[in-house]
Amino acid sequence: MTIHQLLLCLSLSMVCISSKPTEKKDRVHHDAQLSDKVHDDAQNFDYDHDAFLGADEAKTFDQLTPEESKERLGKIVSKIDEDKDGFVTVEELKDWIKFAQKRWIYEDVERQWKGHDLNEDGLISWEEYKNATYGYILDDPDPDDGFNYKQMMVRDERRFKMADKDGDLTATKEEFTAFLHPEEYDYMKDIVVQETMEDIDKNGDGFIDLEEYIGDMYSHDGDTDEPEWVKTEREQFVEFRDKNRDGKMDKEETKDWILPSDYDHAEAEARHLVYESDQNKDGKLTKEEIVDKYDLFVGSQATDFGEALVRHDEF
């Protein structure tokens, strides 16, 4: 059994385990905060560094000299300037920040890509994915654990076809990313909603009623006293989730619940970085403007040492 197959079995076995009475399952997809640090440029630029690079990558710059930081920043700017016109716009900067924040997704795709592109042609067909993921299961039509793997395969095939924009049953790396992480792509959001509703809708009527909604996140296990958060969720369902007050959530109401329109932190940070660095106030940045303001975007030994002095003085 391959590592991927082992992980699949482990993940499937977890699906079968009931929630503990006090354990809450969260179906809502939120964009994570750009940094866990306070955004206060008067003190330091740590928040901006985490936002621009991602927290892990930001730490690596703290070990560089200012010259090395500027050099690496210059190379990053070339990547951000997607249309190669010599300027970085707010939109390009926002896209970069979102990429930096979700680098783990692309790393996950890279890991899985190697295990599924069996003929190494730079594409993954549905047959390749099915054989790599379900091949050993399909050889055993009656698995011991009784889990319906064929049903799961049908669901995967449906999602694969949705991610496959040109309909050739072969995924590029971008399409494969949409398949593995559909919540990150606008054109995949309907499938996220559909799969969620199928998971929760136990009576198969195409809606999510109050008891199905609560039952998905909380298991009584014979306990008649519900935790306070469950009572709050009941109120949330009646007051906010069920917008048309018909006692159940339809597709649009479910979408509003699990895929809310969050405040765009990446766009706000991109506008902030442009505003602070745009010397000629033309609304976009040159590489020179960014590198001149390098300590706003990235750290270095100098900024790290300066912050250490501040902390020492405060102590």
PDB file of C-alpha atoms in Angstrom:
ATOM      1  CA  MET A   1       0.000   0.000   0.000  1.00  0.00           C
ATOM      2  CA  THR A   2       1.396   3.419  -0.957  1.00  0.00           C
ATOM      3  CA  ILE A   3       1.604   6.336   1.463  1.00  0.00           C
ATOM      4  CA  HIS A   4      -1.211   8.087  -0.424  1.00  0.00           C
ATOM      5  CA  GLN A   5      -3.428   5.024  -0.152  1.00  0.00           C
ATOM      6  CA  LEU A   6      -2.661   4.701   3.550  1.00  0.00           C
ATOM      7  CA  LEU A   7      -3.574   8.347   4.111  1.00  0.00           C
ATOM      8  CA  LEU A   8      -6.780   7.845   2.139  1.00  0.00           C
ATOM      9  CA  CYS A   9      -7.766   4.935   4.370  1.00  0.00           C
ATOM     10  CA  LEU A  10      -6.962   6.893   7.495  1.00  0.00           C
ATOM     11  CA  SER A  11      -8.978   9.888   6.296  1.00  0.00           C
ATOM     12  CA  LEU A  12     -11.905   7.658   5.371  1.00  0.00           C
ATOM     13  CA  SER A  13     -11.829   5.953   8.748  1.00  0.00           C
ATOM     14  CA  MET A  14     -12.006   9.356  10.420  1.00  0.00           C
ATOM     15  CA  VAL A  15     -15.181  10.123   8.476  1.00  0.00           C
ATOM     16  CA  CYS A  16     -16.849   7.151  10.143  1.00  0.00           C
ATOM     17  CA  ILE A  17     -16.040   8.295  13.684  1.00  0.00           C
ATOM     18  CA  SER A  18     -18.868  10.186  15.373  1.00  0.00           C
ATOM     19  CA  SER A  19     -18.283  13.633  16.796  1.00  0.00           C
ATOM     20  CA  LYS A  20     -17.937  13.939  20.532  1.00  0.00           C
ATOM     21  CA  PRO A  21     -20.918  15.657  22.216  1.00  0.00           C
ATOM     22  CA  THR A  22     -18.989  18.853  22.892  1.00  0.00           C
ATOM     23  CA  GLU A  23     -17.083  18.877  19.594  1.00  0.00           C
ATOM     24  CA  LYS A  24     -18.143  21.317  16.888  1.00  0.00           C
ATOM     25  CA  LYS A  25     -17.619  20.640  13.181  1.00  0.00           C
ATOM     26  CA  ASP A  26     -17.014  23.799  11.178  1.00  0.00           C
ATOM     27  CA  ARG A  27     -18.202  23.699   7.567  1.00  0.00           C
ATOM     28  CA  VAL A  28     -17.527  27.395   6.887  1.00  0.00           C
ATOM     29  CA  HIS A  29     -14.638  28.281   4.588  1.00  0.00           C
ATOM     30  CA  HIS A  30     -12.958  31.475   5.803  1.00  0.00           C
ATOM     31  CA  ASP A  31      -9.832  33.122   4.455  1.00  0.00           C
ATOM     32  CA  ALA A  32      -7.197  32.940   7.175  1.00  0.00           C
ATOM     33  CA  GLN A  33      -5.703  36.085   8.669  1.00  0.00           C
ATOM     34  CA  LEU A  34      -2.562  37.269   6.878  1.00  0.00           C
ATOM     35  CA  SER A  35      -0.588  37.259  10.124  1.00  0.00           C
ATOM     36  CA  ASP A  36      -1.091  36.618  13.810  1.00  0.00           C
ATOM     37  CA  LYS A  37       0.933  39.745  14.582  1.00  0.00           C
ATOM     38  CA  VAL A  38      -0.500  43.190  15.331  1.00  0.00           C
ATOM     39  CA  HIS A  39      -0.562  45.492  12.292  1.00  0.00           C
ATOM     40  CA  ASP A  40       1.158  48.571  13.691  1.00  0.00           C
ATOM     41  CA  ASP A  41       3.731  50.067  11.309  1.00  0.00           C
ATOM     42  CA  ALA A  42       4.715  52.610  13.948  1.00  0.00           C
ATOM     43  CA  GLN A  43       6.244  49.725  15.915  1.00  0.00           C
ATOM     44  CA  ASN A  44       7.496  47.379  13.194  1.00  0.00           C
ATOM     45  CA  PHE A  45       6.621  45.887   9.809  1.00  0.00           C
ATOM     46  CA  ASP A  46       6.293  42.271  11.007  1.00  0.00           C
ATOM     47  CA  TYR A  47       2.642  42.032   9.914  1.00  0.00           C
ATOM     48  CA  ASP A  48       3.515  43.315   6.435  1.00  0.00           C
ATOM     49  CA  HIS A  49       6.398  40.840   6.123  1.00  0.00           C
ATOM     50  CA  ASP A  50       4.120  37.903   7.032  1.00  0.00           C
ATOM     51  CA  ALA A  51       1.409  39.150   4.679  1.00  0.00           C
ATOM     52  CA  PHE A  52       3.772  39.673   1.749  1.00  0.00           C
ATOM     53  CA  LEU A  53       5.846  36.502   2.105  1.00  0.00           C
ATOM     54  CA  GLY A  54       3.929  34.129   4.356  1.00  0.00           C
ATOM     55  CA  ALA A  55       5.062  33.662   7.949  1.00  0.00           C
ATOM     56  CA  ASP A  56       7.566  30.852   7.310  1.00  0.00           C
ATOM     57  CA  GLU A  57       9.231  32.544   4.358  1.00  0.00           C
ATOM     58  CA  ALA A  58       9.360  35.881   6.218  1.00  0.00           C
ATOM     59  CA  LYS A  59      11.544  34.303   8.908  1.00  0.00           C
ATOM     60  CA  THR A  60      14.204  33.362   6.352  1.00  0.00           C
ATOM     61  CA  PHE A  61      14.730  37.015   5.405  1.00  0.00           C
ATOM     62  CA  ASP A  62      15.609  37.936   9.000  1.00  0.00           C
ATOM     63  CA  GLN A  63      18.901  36.085   8.540  1.00  0.00           C
ATOM     64  CA  LEU A  64      19.920  38.036   5.423  1.00  0.00           C
ATOM     65  CA  THR A  65      21.950  41.207   5.128  1.00  0.00           C
ATOM     66  CA  PRO A  66      20.040  44.245   3.798  1.00  0.00           C
ATOM     67  CA  GLU A  67      21.794  43.801   0.445  1.00  0.00           C
ATOM     68  CA  GLU A  68      20.766  40.146   0.229  1.00  0.00           C
ATOM     69  CA  SER A  69      17.192  41.010   1.201  1.00  0.00           C
ATOM     70  CA  LYS A  70      16.990  43.656  -1.512  1.00  0.00           C
ATOM     71  CA  GLU A  71      18.361  41.249  -4.108  1.00  0.00           C
ATOM     72  CA  ARG A  72      15.840  38.525  -3.253  1.00  0.00           C
ATOM     73  CA  LEU A  73      13.035  41.070  -3.109  1.00  0.00           C
ATOM     74  CA  GLY A  74      13.938  42.283  -6.588  1.00  0.00           C
ATOM     75  CA  LYS A  75      13.584  38.740  -7.935  1.00  0.00           C
ATOM     76  CA  ILE A  76      10.181  38.402  -6.247  1.00  0.00           C
ATOM     77  CA  VAL A  77       9.014  41.673  -7.808  1.00  0.00           C
ATOM     78  CA  SER A  78       9.775  40.237 -11.267  1.00  0.00           C
ATOM     79  CA  LYS A  79       7.429  37.348 -10.477  1.00  0.00           C
ATOM     80  CA  ILE A  80       4.682  39.642  -9.180  1.00  0.00           C
ATOM     81  CA  ASP A  81       4.710  41.726 -12.371  1.00  0.00           C
ATOM     82  CA  GLU A  82       2.676  39.190 -14.342  1.00  0.00           C
ATOM     83  CA  ASP A  83       2.231  41.230 -17.530  1.00  0.00           C
ATOM     84  CA  LYS A  84       5.915  42.277 -17.513  1.00  0.00           C
ATOM     85  CA  ASP A  85       5.136  45.944 -18.092  1.00  0.00           C
ATOM     86  CA  GLY A  86       7.602  47.101 -15.436  1.00  0.00           C
ATOM     87  CA  PHE A  87       4.921  48.013 -12.905  1.00  0.00           C
ATOM     88  CA  VAL A  88       3.256  46.216  -9.996  1.00  0.00           C
ATOM     89  CA  THR A  89      -0.438  47.053  -9.652  1.00  0.00           C
ATOM     90  CA  VAL A  90      -2.679  46.592  -6.628  1.00  0.00           C
ATOM     91  CA  GLU A  91      -4.319  43.638  -8.384  1.00  0.00           C
ATOM     92  CA  GLU A  92      -0.976  41.944  -9.090  1.00  0.00           C
ATOM     93  CA  LEU A  93       0.143  42.538  -5.520  1.00  0.00           C
ATOM     94  CA  LYS A  94      -3.144  41.153  -4.175  1.00  0.00           C
ATOM     95  CA  ASP A  95      -2.731  38.007  -6.296  1.00  0.00           C
ATOM     96  CA  TRP A  96       0.817  37.563  -4.995  1.00  0.00           C
ATOM     97  CA  ILE A  97      -0.246  37.953  -1.355  1.00  0.00           C
ATOM     98  CA  LYS A  98      -2.960  35.347  -1.851  1.00  0.00           C
ATOM     99  CA  PHE A  99      -0.401  33.016  -3.418  1.00  0.00           C
ATOM    100  CA  ALA A 100       2.077  33.567  -0.579  1.00  0.00           C
ATOM    101  CA  GLN A 101      -0.604  32.921   2.025  1.00  0.00           C
ATOM    102  CA  LYS A 102      -1.704  29.701   0.353  1.00  0.00           C
ATOM    103  CA  ARG A 103       1.704  28.363  -0.592  1.00  0.00           C
ATOM    104  CA  TRP A 104       0.902  25.210   1.413  1.00  0.00           C
ATOM    105  CA  ILE A 105      -1.838  24.403  -1.084  1.00  0.00           C
ATOM    106  CA  TYR A 106       0.579  24.440  -4.001  1.00  0.00           C
ATOM    107  CA  GLU A 107       3.092  22.385  -2.015  1.00  0.00           C
ATOM    108  CA  ASP A 108       0.341  19.842  -1.326  1.00  0.00           C
ATOM    109  CA  VAL A 109      -0.504  19.716  -5.031  1.00  0.00           C
ATOM    110  CA  GLU A 110       3.168  19.172  -5.912  1.00  0.00           C
ATOM    111  CA  ARG A 111       3.366  16.228  -3.508  1.00  0.00           C
ATOM    112  CA  GLN A 112       0.214  14.628  -4.862  1.00  0.00           C
ATOM    113  CA  TRP A 113       1.109  15.351  -8.464  1.00  0.00           C
ATOM    114  CA  LYS A 114       4.127  13.047  -8.302  1.00  0.00           C
ATOM    115  CA  GLY A 115       1.994  10.157  -7.115  1.00  0.00           C
ATOM    116  CA  HIS A 116      -0.704  10.547  -9.755  1.00  0.00           C
ATOM    117  CA  ASP A 117       1.049  11.602 -12.990  1.00  0.00           C
ATOM    118  CA  LEU A 118       1.927   7.982 -13.640  1.00  0.00           C
ATOM    119  CA  ASN A 119       3.177   8.417 -17.220  1.00  0.00           C
ATOM    120  CA  GLU A 120       4.983  11.669 -16.358  1.00  0.00           C
ATOM    121  CA  ASP A 121       3.513  13.598 -19.284  1.00  0.00           C
ATOM    122  CA  GLY A 122       2.794  16.709 -17.209  1.00  0.00           C
ATOM    123  CA  LEU A 123      -0.938  15.969 -17.083  1.00  0.00           C
ATOM    124  CA  ILE A 124      -3.162  13.777 -14.913  1.00  0.00           C
ATOM    125  CA  SER A 125      -6.016  11.942 -16.576  1.00  0.00           C
ATOM    126  CA  TRP A 126      -9.049  10.721 -14.659  1.00  0.00           C
ATOM    127  CA  GLU A 127      -7.922   7.139 -15.327  1.00  0.00           C
ATOM    128  CA  GLU A 128      -4.518   7.861 -13.803  1.00  0.00           C
ATOM    129  CA  TYR A 129      -6.056   9.414 -10.721  1.00  0.00           C
ATOM    130  CA  LYS A 130      -8.626   6.621 -10.355  1.00  0.00           C
ATOM    131  CA  ASN A 131      -6.030   3.870 -10.690  1.00  0.00           C
ATOM    132  CA  ALA A 132      -3.565   5.527  -8.291  1.00  0.00           C
ATOM    133  CA  THR A 133      -6.232   6.270  -5.676  1.00  0.00           C
ATOM    134  CA  TYR A 134      -8.803   3.502  -5.994  1.00  0.00           C
ATOM    135  CA  GLY A 135      -7.088   0.752  -7.981  1.00  0.00           C
ATOM    136  CA  TYR A 136      -6.337  -1.543  -5.060  1.00  0.00           C
ATOM    137  CA  ILE A 137      -9.827  -0.947  -3.609  1.00  0.00           C
ATOM    138  CA  LEU A 138     -11.627  -1.762  -6.847  1.00  0.00           C
ATOM    139  CA  ASP A 139      -9.817  -5.101  -6.931  1.00  0.00           C
ATOM    140  CA  ASP A 140     -11.749  -5.957  -3.745  1.00  0.00           C
ATOM    141  CA  PRO A 141     -15.454  -5.377  -4.479  1.00  0.00           C
ATOM    142  CA  ASP A 142     -16.438  -6.193  -0.887  1.00  0.00           C
ATOM    143  CA  PRO A 143     -14.023  -4.402   1.501  1.00  0.00           C
ATOM    144  CA  ASP A 144     -13.983  -5.562   5.125  1.00  0.00           C
ATOM    145  CA  ASP A 145     -14.904  -2.177   6.569  1.00  0.00           C
ATOM    146  CA  GLY A 146     -18.049  -1.909   4.447  1.00  0.00           C
ATOM    147  CA  PHE A 147     -17.276   1.649   3.347  1.00  0.00           C
ATOM    148  CA  ASN A 148     -18.747   2.548  -0.030  1.00  0.00           C
ATOM    149  CA  TYR A 149     -15.554   3.410  -1.907  1.00  0.00           C
ATOM    150  CA  LYS A 150     -17.306   3.227  -5.274  1.00  0.00           C
ATOM    151  CA  GLN A 151     -19.692   5.950  -4.184  1.00  0.00           C
ATOM    152  CA  MET A 152     -16.730   8.064  -3.149  1.00  0.00           C
ATOM    153  CA  MET A 153     -15.091   7.416  -6.527  1.00  0.00           C
ATOM    154  CA  VAL A 154     -18.236   8.562  -8.358  1.00  0.00           C
ATOM    155  CA  ARG A 155     -18.168  11.756  -6.306  1.00  0.00           C
ATOM    156  CA  ASP A 156     -14.486  12.297  -7.101  1.00  0.00           C
ATOM    157  CA  GLU A 157     -15.134  11.768 -10.802  1.00  0.00           C
ATOM    158  CA  ARG A 158     -17.889  14.378 -10.752  1.00  0.00           C
ATOM    159  CA  ARG A 159     -15.570  16.867  -9.055  1.00  0.00           C
ATOM    160  CA  PHE A 160     -12.706  16.013 -11.462  1.00  0.00           C
ATOM    161  CA  LYS A 161     -14.967  16.725 -14.440  1.00  0.00           C
ATOM    162  CA  MET A 162     -16.026  20.028 -12.910  1.00  0.00           C
ATOM    163  CA  ALA A 163     -12.386  21.059 -12.405  1.00  0.00           C
ATOM    164  CA  ASP A 164     -11.524  19.979 -15.964  1.00  0.00           C
ATOM    165  CA  LYS A 165     -12.467  23.190 -17.763  1.00  0.00           C
ATOM    166  CA  ASP A 166     -11.904  21.960 -21.327  1.00  0.00           C
ATOM    167  CA  GLY A 167     -13.658  18.645 -20.734  1.00  0.00           C
ATOM    168  CA  ASP A 168     -10.874  16.384 -22.032  1.00  0.00           C
ATOM    169  CA  LEU A 169     -10.819  14.281 -18.809  1.00  0.00           C
ATOM    170  CA  THR A 170      -7.204  15.345 -18.319  1.00  0.00           C
ATOM    171  CA  ALA A 171      -6.128  17.841 -15.669  1.00  0.00           C
ATOM    172  CA  THR A 172      -3.419  20.448 -15.952  1.00  0.00           C
ATOM    173  CA  LYS A 173      -1.723  21.367 -12.689  1.00  0.00           C
ATOM    174  CA  GLU A 174      -4.105  24.306 -12.245  1.00  0.00           C
ATOM    175  CA  GLU A 175      -7.138  22.106 -12.868  1.00  0.00           C
ATOM    176  CA  PHE A 176      -5.754  19.475 -10.486  1.00  0.00           C
ATOM    177  CA  THR A 177      -5.354  22.186  -7.838  1.00  0.00           C
ATOM    178  CA  ALA A 178      -9.017  23.126  -8.341  1.00  0.00           C
ATOM    179  CA  PHE A 179      -9.940  19.455  -7.965  1.00  0.00           C
ATOM    180  CA  LEU A 180      -8.034  19.016  -4.690  1.00  0.00           C
ATOM    181  CA  HIS A 181      -8.928  22.442  -3.232  1.00  0.00           C
ATOM    182  CA  PRO A 182     -12.246  23.454  -4.854  1.00  0.00           C
ATOM    183  CA  GLU A 183     -13.072  26.048  -2.190  1.00  0.00           C
ATOM    184  CA  GLU A 184     -10.238  28.204  -3.593  1.00  0.00           C
ATOM    185  CA  TYR A 185     -11.831  28.571  -7.041  1.00  0.00           C
ATOM    186  CA  ASP A 186     -14.981  30.498  -7.909  1.00  0.00           C
ATOM    187  CA  TYR A 187     -15.996  28.088 -10.673  1.00  0.00           C
ATOM    188  CA  MET A 188     -15.805  25.169  -8.212  1.00  0.00           C
ATOM    189  CA  LYS A 189     -17.976  26.663  -5.482  1.00  0.00           C
ATOM    190  CA  ASP A 190     -21.169  24.985  -6.695  1.00  0.00           C
ATOM    191  CA  ILE A 191     -19.558  21.565  -6.258  1.00  0.00           C
ATOM    192  CA  VAL A 192     -18.440  22.505  -2.723  1.00  0.00           C
ATOM    193  CA  VAL A 193     -22.043  23.405  -1.898  1.00  0.00           C
ATOM    194  CA  GLN A 194     -23.409  20.275  -3.554  1.00  0.00           C
ATOM    195  CA  GLU A 195     -21.016  17.953  -1.691  1.00  0.00           C
ATOM    196  CA  THR A 196     -21.747  19.677   1.614  1.00  0.00           C
ATOM    197  CA  MET A 197     -25.496  19.341   1.126  1.00  0.00           C
ATOM    198  CA  GLU A 198     -25.140  15.665   0.223  1.00  0.00           C
ATOM    199  CA  ASP A 199     -23.159  15.084   3.421  1.00  0.00           C
ATOM    200  CA  ILE A 200     -25.725  16.753   5.668  1.00  0.00           C
ATOM    201  CA  ASP A 201     -29.038  16.039   3.892  1.00  0.00           C
ATOM    202  CA  LYS A 202     -29.837  12.675   5.491  1.00  0.00           C
ATOM    203  CA  ASN A 203     -33.422  12.355   4.229  1.00  0.00           C
ATOM    204  CA  GLY A 204     -32.424  13.099   0.637  1.00  0.00           C
ATOM    205  CA  ASP A 205     -34.982  15.838  -0.008  1.00  0.00           C
ATOM    206  CA  GLY A 206     -32.386  18.243  -1.412  1.00  0.00           C
ATOM    207  CA  PHE A 207     -32.514  20.607   1.577  1.00  0.00           C
ATOM    208  CA  ILE A 208     -30.904  20.930   5.020  1.00  0.00           C
ATOM    209  CA  ASP A 209     -33.404  21.186   7.845  1.00  0.00           C
ATOM    210  CA  LEU A 210     -32.658  22.277  11.402  1.00  0.00           C
ATOM    211  CA  GLU A 211     -32.089  18.791  12.819  1.00  0.00           C
ATOM    212  CA  GLU A 212     -29.802  17.834   9.917  1.00  0.00           C
ATOM    213  CA  TYR A 213     -27.877  21.083  10.415  1.00  0.00           C
ATOM    214  CA  ILE A 214     -27.383  20.417  14.139  1.00  0.00           C
ATOM    215  CA  GLY A 215     -26.823  16.684  13.651  1.00  0.00           C
ATOM    216  CA  ASP A 216     -23.876  17.368  11.335  1.00  0.00           C
ATOM    217  CA  MET A 217     -21.965  19.306  13.983  1.00  0.00           C
ATOM    218  CA  TYR A 218     -23.165  17.694  17.201  1.00  0.00           C
ATOM    219  CA  SER A 219     -23.899  14.149  18.352  1.00  0.00           C
ATOM    220  CA  HIS A 220     -26.131  13.705  21.406  1.00  0.00           C
ATOM    221  CA  ASP A 221     -24.759  10.283  22.360  1.00  0.00           C
ATOM    222  CA  GLY A 222     -27.613   9.927  24.815  1.00  0.00           C
ATOM    223  CA  ASP A 223     -26.950  13.262  26.499  1.00  0.00           C
ATOM    224  CA  THR A 224     -30.189  15.250  26.860  1.00  0.00           C
ATOM    225  CA  ASP A 225     -28.428  18.499  27.874  1.00  0.00           C
ATOM    226  CA  GLU A 226     -27.069  20.343  24.854  1.00  0.00           C
ATOM    227  CA  PRO A 227     -23.983  22.557  25.189  1.00  0.00           C
ATOM    228  CA  GLU A 228     -24.651  26.284  25.008  1.00  0.00           C
ATOM    229  CA  TRP A 229     -23.028  26.587  21.576  1.00  0.00           C
ATOM    230  CA  VAL A 230     -25.559  24.108  20.146  1.00  0.00           C
ATOM    231  CA  LYS A 231     -28.434  26.251  21.384  1.00  0.00           C
ATOM    232  CA  THR A 232     -26.731  29.249  19.763  1.00  0.00           C
ATOM    233  CA  GLU A 233     -26.437  27.341  16.469  1.00  0.00           C
ATOM    234  CA  ARG A 234     -30.163  26.562  16.588  1.00  0.00           C
ATOM    235  CA  GLU A 235     -30.846  30.279  16.925  1.00  0.00           C
ATOM    236  CA  GLN A 236     -28.385  31.045  14.106  1.00  0.00           C
ATOM    237  CA  PHE A 237     -30.219  28.628  11.809  1.00  0.00           C
ATOM    238  CA  VAL A 238     -33.636  30.144  12.505  1.00  0.00           C
ATOM    239  CA  GLU A 239     -32.557  33.788  12.508  1.00  0.00           C
ATOM    240  CA  PHE A 240     -29.847  33.916   9.831  1.00  0.00           C
ATOM    241  CA  ARG A 241     -29.265  30.676   7.890  1.00  0.00           C
ATOM    242  CA  ASP A 242     -32.878  30.032   6.851  1.00  0.00           C
ATOM    243  CA  LYS A 243     -33.390  33.368   5.127  1.00  0.00           C
ATOM    244  CA  ASN A 244     -36.832  32.661   3.675  1.00  0.00           C
ATOM    245  CA  ARG A 245     -38.102  31.115   6.943  1.00  0.00           C
ATOM    246  CA  ASP A 246     -39.308  27.871   5.357  1.00  0.00           C
ATOM    247  CA  GLY A 247     -37.584  25.690   7.960  1.00  0.00           C
ATOM    248  CA  LYS A 248     -34.771  24.472   5.718  1.00  0.00           C
ATOM    249  CA  MET A 249     -31.750  25.682   3.772  1.00  0.00           C
ATOM    250  CA  ASP A 250     -31.703  25.478  -0.014  1.00  0.00           C
ATOM    251  CA  LYS A 251     -28.610  25.645  -2.225  1.00  0.00           C
ATOM    252  CA  GLU A 252     -28.222  29.439  -2.120  1.00  0.00           C
ATOM    253  CA  GLU A 253     -28.752  29.610   1.633  1.00  0.00           C
ATOM    254  CA  THR A 254     -26.184  26.839   2.134  1.00  0.00           C
ATOM    255  CA  LYS A 255     -23.726  28.690  -0.100  1.00  0.00           C
ATOM    256  CA  ASP A 256     -24.154  31.882   1.936  1.00  0.00           C
ATOM    257  CA  TRP A 257     -23.435  29.830   5.059  1.00  0.00           C
ATOM    258  CA  ILE A 258     -20.329  27.867   4.046  1.00  0.00           C
ATOM    259  CA  LEU A 259     -18.833  30.345   1.564  1.00  0.00           C
ATOM    260  CA  PRO A 260     -19.417  33.784   3.095  1.00  0.00           C
ATOM    261  CA  SER A 261     -18.229  36.957   1.386  1.00  0.00           C
ATOM    262  CA  ASP A 262     -15.404  37.827   3.744  1.00  0.00           C
ATOM    263  CA  TYR A 263     -13.499  41.079   4.018  1.00  0.00           C
ATOM    264  CA  ASP A 264     -10.634  40.875   1.511  1.00  0.00           C
ATOM    265  CA  HIS A 265      -7.542  41.160   3.724  1.00  0.00           C
ATOM    266  CA  ALA A 266      -5.210  40.596   0.762  1.00  0.00           C
ATOM    267  CA  GLU A 267      -6.639  43.529  -1.199  1.00  0.00           C
ATOM    268  CA  ALA A 268      -6.496  45.796   1.859  1.00  0.00           C
ATOM    269  CA  GLU A 269      -2.840  44.908   2.439  1.00  0.00           C
ATOM    270  CA  ALA A 270      -1.993  45.365  -1.254  1.00  0.00           C
ATOM    271  CA  ARG A 271      -3.507  48.867  -1.204  1.00  0.00           C
ATOM    272  CA  HIS A 272      -1.610  49.645   1.997  1.00  0.00           C
ATOM    273  CA  LEU A 273       1.739  48.544   0.524  1.00  0.00           C
ATOM    274  CA  VAL A 274       1.164  50.554  -2.663  1.00  0.00           C
ATOM    275  CA  TYR A 275       0.112  53.659  -0.722  1.00  0.00           C
ATOM    276  CA  GLU A 276       3.213  53.519   1.498  1.00  0.00           C
ATOM    277  CA  SER A 277       5.674  52.875  -1.340  1.00  0.00           C
ATOM    278  CA  ASP A 278       4.285  54.823  -4.310  1.00  0.00           C
ATOM    279  CA  GLN A 279       6.697  57.766  -4.416  1.00  0.00           C
ATOM    280  CA  ASN A 280       5.249  59.453  -7.520  1.00  0.00           C
ATOM    281  CA  LYS A 281       1.630  58.631  -6.572  1.00  0.00           C
ATOM    282  CA  ASP A 282       0.696  57.083  -9.920  1.00  0.00           C
ATOM    283  CA  GLY A 283      -1.144  54.197  -8.250  1.00  0.00           C
ATOM    284  CA  LYS A 284       1.372  51.500  -9.156  1.00  0.00           C
ATOM    285  CA  LEU A 285       4.900  50.525  -8.148  1.00  0.00           C
ATOM    286  CA  THR A 286       8.162  50.143  -9.992  1.00  0.00           C
ATOM    287  CA  LYS A 287      10.803  47.675  -8.818  1.00  0.00           C
ATOM    288  CA  GLU A 288      12.873  50.640  -7.641  1.00  0.00           C
ATOM    289  CA  GLU A 289      10.037  52.000  -5.497  1.00  0.00           C
ATOM    290  CA  ILE A 290       9.561  48.609  -3.845  1.00  0.00           C
ATOM    291  CA  VAL A 291      13.262  47.983  -3.225  1.00  0.00           C
ATOM    292  CA  ASP A 292      13.704  51.527  -1.867  1.00  0.00           C
ATOM    293  CA  LYS A 293      11.056  50.649   0.713  1.00  0.00           C
ATOM    294  CA  TYR A 294      12.356  47.101   1.154  1.00  0.00           C
ATOM    295  CA  ASP A 295      12.035  47.048   4.955  1.00  0.00           C
ATOM    296  CA  LEU A 296       8.243  47.421   4.584  1.00  0.00           C
ATOM    297  CA  PHE A 297       8.058  44.290   2.434  1.00  0.00           C
ATOM    298  CA  VAL A 298      10.761  42.028   3.877  1.00  0.00           C
ATOM    299  CA  GLY A 299      12.980  41.752   6.922  1.00  0.00           C
ATOM    300  CA  SER A 300      16.760  41.531   7.214  1.00  0.00           C
ATOM    301  CA  GLN A 301      19.434  41.282   9.883  1.00  0.00           C
ATOM    302  CA  ALA A 302      19.255  45.077  10.220  1.00  0.00           C
ATOM    303  CA  THR A 303      15.503  45.196  10.930  1.00  0.00           C
ATOM    304  CA  ASP A 304      15.739  42.134  13.166  1.00  0.00           C
ATOM    305  CA  PHE A 305      18.582  43.743  15.133  1.00  0.00           C
ATOM    306  CA  GLY A 306      16.684  47.045  15.348  1.00  0.00           C
ATOM    307  CA  GLU A 307      13.641  45.290  16.775  1.00  0.00           C
ATOM    308  CA  ALA A 308      15.865  43.472  19.260  1.00  0.00           C
ATOM    309  CA  LEU A 309      17.194  46.846  20.450  1.00  0.00           C
ATOM    310  CA  VAL A 310      13.640  48.159  20.868  1.00  0.00           C
ATOM    311  CA  ARG A 311      12.677  45.091  22.890  1.00  0.00           C
ATOM    312  CA  HIS A 312      15.841  45.529  25.004  1.00  0.00           C
ATOM    313  CA  ASP A 313      15.035  49.193  25.677  1.00  0.00           C
ATOM    314  CA  GLU A 314      11.472  48.303  26.636  1.00  0.00           C
ATOM    315  CA  PHE A 315      12.776  45.636  29.003  1.00  0.00           C
TER     316      PHE A 315
END
